[in-house]
Amino acid sequence: MSEQPIVQIKNLSKTIGQKKIIKNLNLDLYKGQVTGFLGPNGAGKTTTIRMMVGLMRPTSGDVTIDGLSIQKDYEESIQKVGVIVENPEMYKYMSGYKNLLHFSRMHKGIAKQRIDEVVKQVGMQNRINEKVGSYSLGMRQRLGLAQALLHDPKFLILDEPTNGLDPAGIREFRMYLRKVASENGVAVFVSSHLLSEIELLCDRIAVIQNGELIDIKNVNDLHQSRYYIQAEPAELAEEVLTGIGFPVTRHEQGFLVDTESEHVPGAVNMLVNAGAKIYAVQPYRATLEDQFLEMTGGGQIAQAHTE
Amino acid sequence: MLKLIQNEWMKLWSKKSSWIMMILLVIILFAGMGITKWVNTTMNEGIDERWEDRVTAELVNNQSMLSTPELSDAQREYYEQQLAIAEHRLENELPPYEYTSMQQQVLDSHLMLSLVTLFTVVVAAGIVASEFSQGTIKMLLTRPVKRWKILTSKYITSMIFGVLLAVITVAVTALAGLIFFGIGDGVFLRWDGSEVVEGSFWLQALKLAALSFASTWMIGTFAFMLGTVFRSSSLAIGLSIFLMFTGVQAVFLLSNYEIVKYYLFTHTDLTQYYTGTMLVPDITMTMSLIVLFVYFVIFMAISYWMFSKRDVTA
């Protein structure tokens, strides 16, 4: 990644009372990339995000957006950020349009045309003049996205954006986000504890636990090619497969073999020639959940035991 | 800043409660005037008091007040002026306004400003606190606008609301007075520093209303501070209204101590310098203005400090 990052989190720490909530967090975010922010409840996701948008003051460290510090150049840096912190709470007693008008007045140089444009983009033309109080959660989420896009941000930050949405709503929301990231070249940062959701949405995943960043992975890396092969007798099969030079691990009644698809028929041939009986050959995908639990050591239950 | 105030104004009037308060104010003013009319016509039936008798009674009263020894300079001055005006009326046959005239009602309209204070407290207490309780504060503070600017726009908006209600109070009183009583005969007289001259009752009414507004302004600012600090409008409204009713009573409890001179509610009613009913003898207008200003600065400093520094966790 030779490109200049849009957002840089540098040694970010937050201490509340005696408790260290966030410990020395470092993370870069890039243009056009959707980064997931994953962690168990209470890991510090929301605190980190609030520090990134100026709602909370870091104890030490800083966040820069396009090179500008969120603490020193607050007005200029936040101008480049679109924010949805948890469920977008709008003024329920006003229409969707008035809500957008309200927020547009807080940015420099947003014409009324731009409001109409954004409304169209999130497909709310028909109901924009109704009171927000009458909207469904999905509609509110769309309006939340509209207000975040109003000022054409370079960086979009979302905290648990799909909380409370139904499957159709989640899917719709995911499509919008993907579109915004690819079409507008926006860097997107999404926090969630819904693993499957993050997996579908993100290019990259940062995992946080107990206030520390424990891993950053590209989603593509997670999908490395693996096959599950079940054959009898097991010892013979293992011998043959390691003989070819594949990395092999035992899994359930068979083996997991790291290899590309073009090598599979050859391997099967050799197994058959060696006299092994083959019961199953299938591509194997470790779910993010497995990896996540592996990374965080089984989440909070395991954590509770070690404390 | 103008756009921010425009925003707050839009939000304020999008809420039903603001309209209800305004309509309630108009209804209460009309009803009050109606009741005054009714009481006057039933109680005073057959009694035909001459204005000369009333002014003479006032004159005697002023003379007796002037003979009391423990009068402060300001009070002495006030009664002397009143005496001069009463004498001038009798000499030149210039009657005062009847109580049942539009003009006198307008002159007394500043007494209704406590209602305005009540409604201003509700708005000032809620204008910051409601953003926290609705969760919209997160949307509001993640904009390229510094926090102090947002707070300023909210403060100005709630004070404009107060001024608007005060203006409505005077205007509606005039309208209701006109409908129920009509324009009465009489002349408004004032002391211009050396002699008694005719004056405009409108100017006098506005002057009294503006002086009364100091109280609305201070209690409103206090409510605004509480709403900002506690982020709970009910607590802020409750405490402010409690103080509004008990604060003045406490002046009498404190009256034997030096500290009463620095107590907020000794000074909130600025009309005391023009109606001769001073709460504490040796205070002056200048002193009141200084004390009010100091309290104002303290209230605002606390609000700004709390609002700008605090982490938003709502």
Short mmCIF file of C-alpha atoms in Angstrom, two decimals, chain A residues 73-260:
data_model
loop_
_atom_site.label_atom_id
_atom_site.label_comp_id
_atom_site.label_asym_id
_atom_site.label_seq_id
_atom_site.Cartn_x
_atom_site.Cartn_y
_atom_site.Cartn_z
CA ASP A 73 -7.72 21.61 13.36
CA TYR A 74 -11.10 20.32 14.41
CA GLU A 75 -13.27 22.33 12.02
CA GLU A 76 -11.23 21.59 8.89
CA SER A 77 -10.62 17.93 9.62
CA ILE A 78 -14.18 17.04 10.63
CA GLN A 79 -15.46 18.72 7.44
CA LYS A 80 -14.04 15.70 5.60
CA VAL A 81 -15.82 13.15 7.77
CA GLY A 82 -19.32 11.75 7.51
CA VAL A 83 -20.52 10.19 10.74
CA ILE A 84 -23.19 7.75 11.83
CA VAL A 85 -22.72 6.94 15.50
CA GLU A 86 -24.96 4.01 16.37
CA ASN A 87 -28.55 4.45 15.27
CA PRO A 88 -28.80 7.78 13.52
CA GLU A 89 -30.81 9.85 15.97
CA MET A 90 -32.63 12.54 14.03
CA TYR A 91 -35.04 15.24 15.11
CA LYS A 92 -38.23 13.17 15.11
CA TYR A 93 -40.52 16.17 15.18
CA MET A 94 -39.16 17.51 11.88
CA SER A 95 -39.38 16.17 8.36
CA GLY A 96 -36.48 14.30 6.82
CA TYR A 97 -35.88 17.25 4.54
CA LYS A 98 -35.71 19.73 7.41
CA ASN A 99 -33.27 17.46 9.18
CA LEU A 100 -31.00 17.51 6.15
CA LEU A 101 -31.43 21.26 5.78
CA HIS A 102 -30.48 21.63 9.42
CA PHE A 103 -27.25 19.68 9.01
CA SER A 104 -26.43 21.28 5.66
CA ARG A 105 -26.41 24.70 7.30
CA MET A 106 -23.63 23.53 9.58
CA HIS A 107 -21.28 22.88 6.68
CA LYS A 108 -19.83 25.43 4.34
CA GLY A 109 -21.23 25.73 0.85
CA ILE A 110 -23.91 23.06 0.56
CA ALA A 111 -26.50 24.15 -1.98
CA LYS A 112 -30.15 23.05 -1.77
CA GLN A 113 -29.54 21.08 -4.95
CA ARG A 114 -27.06 18.92 -3.10
CA ILE A 115 -29.77 17.94 -0.59
CA ASP A 116 -32.04 16.80 -3.41
CA GLU A 117 -29.16 14.92 -4.94
CA VAL A 118 -28.40 13.00 -1.76
CA VAL A 119 -32.09 12.30 -1.15
CA LYS A 120 -32.24 10.75 -4.60
CA GLN A 121 -29.07 8.78 -3.99
CA VAL A 122 -30.57 7.03 -0.97
CA GLY A 123 -33.94 6.70 -2.71
CA MET A 124 -36.05 8.73 -0.32
CA GLN A 125 -37.73 11.19 -2.70
CA ASN A 126 -41.21 9.98 -1.85
CA ARG A 127 -41.09 10.35 1.90
CA ILE A 128 -38.56 13.07 2.55
CA ASN A 129 -41.23 15.58 3.58
CA GLU A 130 -42.77 13.32 6.19
CA LYS A 131 -41.82 13.59 9.84
CA VAL A 132 -38.91 11.40 10.87
CA GLY A 133 -41.03 10.07 13.74
CA SER A 134 -43.11 8.18 11.19
CA TYR A 135 -40.11 6.48 9.54
CA SER A 136 -39.19 2.84 9.96
CA LEU A 137 -35.72 2.01 11.22
CA GLY A 138 -34.60 1.24 7.68
CA MET A 139 -35.78 4.65 6.48
CA ARG A 140 -34.01 6.33 9.37
CA GLN A 141 -30.85 4.47 8.52
CA ARG A 142 -31.07 5.76 4.96
CA LEU A 143 -31.63 9.29 6.18
CA GLY A 144 -28.63 8.79 8.45
CA LEU A 145 -26.57 7.86 5.44
CA ALA A 146 -27.91 10.88 3.54
CA GLN A 147 -26.81 13.30 6.27
CA ALA A 148 -23.39 11.65 6.38
CA LEU A 149 -22.94 12.04 2.61
CA LEU A 150 -24.29 15.58 2.42
CA HIS A 151 -20.91 17.32 2.48
CA ASP A 152 -19.15 14.84 0.21
CA PRO A 153 -16.84 13.41 2.86
CA LYS A 154 -13.57 11.69 2.11
CA PHE A 155 -14.03 9.47 5.08
CA LEU A 156 -17.16 7.78 6.31
CA ILE A 157 -17.29 6.38 9.82
CA LEU A 158 -20.09 4.15 11.05
CA ASP A 159 -20.62 2.71 14.50
CA GLU A 160 -22.79 -0.42 14.56
CA PRO A 161 -24.75 0.80 11.55
CA THR A 162 -26.87 -2.28 11.07
CA ASN A 163 -28.02 -2.56 14.67
CA GLY A 164 -31.70 -3.40 14.64
CA LEU A 165 -32.07 -3.64 10.87
CA ASP A 166 -33.84 -6.63 9.35
CA PRO A 167 -31.96 -8.83 6.84
CA ALA A 168 -33.36 -6.96 3.85
CA GLY A 169 -32.40 -3.66 5.42
CA ILE A 170 -28.89 -4.88 6.16
CA ARG A 171 -28.45 -6.03 2.60
CA GLU A 172 -29.70 -2.73 1.20
CA PHE A 173 -27.43 -0.80 3.51
CA ARG A 174 -24.46 -2.90 2.51
CA MET A 175 -25.09 -2.18 -1.17
CA TYR A 176 -25.21 1.57 -0.52
CA LEU A 177 -21.97 1.52 1.40
CA ARG A 178 -20.16 -0.52 -1.23
CA LYS A 179 -21.38 1.86 -3.90
CA VAL A 180 -20.23 4.93 -2.01
CA ALA A 181 -16.79 3.45 -1.38
CA SER A 182 -16.19 2.44 -4.98
CA GLU A 183 -17.91 5.33 -6.80
CA ASN A 184 -16.89 8.24 -4.59
CA GLY A 185 -13.53 6.80 -3.52
CA VAL A 186 -14.38 7.24 0.13
CA ALA A 187 -12.52 5.51 2.93
CA VAL A 188 -15.08 3.69 5.05
CA PHE A 189 -14.66 2.52 8.62
CA VAL A 190 -17.41 0.32 10.05
CA SER A 191 -17.58 -1.05 13.56
CA SER A 192 -19.67 -4.07 14.30
CA HIS A 193 -19.82 -7.23 16.30
CA LEU A 194 -21.78 -8.97 13.55
CA LEU A 195 -19.08 -11.07 11.98
CA SER A 196 -20.93 -12.27 8.93
CA GLU A 197 -21.91 -8.71 8.19
CA ILE A 198 -18.32 -7.45 8.32
CA GLU A 199 -17.14 -10.32 6.18
CA LEU A 200 -19.52 -9.42 3.38
CA LEU A 201 -18.97 -5.70 3.55
CA CYS A 202 -15.29 -5.14 4.20
CA ASP A 203 -12.00 -5.35 2.35
CA ARG A 204 -9.99 -5.33 5.52
CA ILE A 205 -10.63 -6.12 9.13
CA ALA A 206 -9.09 -4.66 12.28
CA VAL A 207 -9.74 -6.62 15.43
CA ILE A 208 -9.76 -4.96 18.82
CA GLN A 209 -9.88 -6.61 22.21
CA ASN A 210 -9.53 -5.07 25.66
CA GLY A 211 -8.59 -1.78 24.05
CA GLU A 212 -5.75 -3.21 22.02
CA LEU A 213 -5.56 -3.80 18.30
CA ILE A 214 -4.74 -7.47 18.03
CA ASP A 215 -4.87 -8.07 14.29
CA ILE A 216 -5.35 -6.45 10.89
CA LYS A 217 -6.25 -8.74 8.01
CA ASN A 218 -7.32 -8.44 4.43
CA VAL A 219 -10.55 -10.29 3.81
CA ASN A 220 -9.04 -11.90 0.71
CA ASP A 221 -6.35 -13.48 2.88
CA LEU A 222 -9.06 -15.11 4.87
CA HIS A 223 -10.31 -16.81 1.75
CA GLN A 224 -7.11 -18.62 0.90
CA SER A 225 -7.64 -21.81 -1.00
CA ARG A 226 -8.17 -24.85 1.18
CA TYR A 227 -9.66 -28.25 0.55
CA TYR A 228 -11.10 -30.82 2.87
CA ILE A 229 -10.24 -34.37 1.86
CA GLN A 230 -11.58 -37.44 3.59
CA ALA A 231 -9.94 -40.76 2.64
CA GLU A 232 -9.31 -44.21 4.17
CA PRO A 233 -6.99 -45.43 5.47
CA ALA A 234 -6.06 -42.13 7.02
CA GLU A 235 -2.40 -42.87 7.59
CA LEU A 236 -1.88 -43.79 3.96
CA ALA A 237 -3.70 -40.72 2.71
CA GLU A 238 -1.66 -38.45 4.97
CA GLU A 239 1.54 -40.03 3.76
CA VAL A 240 0.61 -39.53 0.13
CA LEU A 241 -0.54 -35.94 0.56
CA THR A 242 2.52 -34.83 2.54
CA GLY A 243 4.57 -36.71 -0.05
CA ILE A 244 3.28 -34.41 -2.78
CA GLY A 245 4.43 -31.48 -0.67
CA PHE A 246 1.09 -30.00 0.49
CA PRO A 247 0.76 -28.52 3.96
CA VAL A 248 -1.68 -30.89 5.67
CA THR A 249 -3.60 -30.61 8.92
CA ARG A 250 -5.96 -33.16 10.42
CA HIS A 251 -9.55 -31.93 10.58
CA GLU A 252 -12.48 -33.99 11.82
CA GLN A 253 -12.22 -37.35 10.04
CA GLY A 254 -10.07 -36.05 7.18
CA PHE A 255 -7.45 -33.50 6.35
CA LEU A 256 -7.25 -29.87 5.39
CA VAL A 257 -4.94 -29.28 2.48
CA ASP A 258 -3.73 -25.81 1.46
CA THR A 259 -3.64 -25.88 -2.32
CA GLU A 260 -4.97 -24.33 -5.49
#
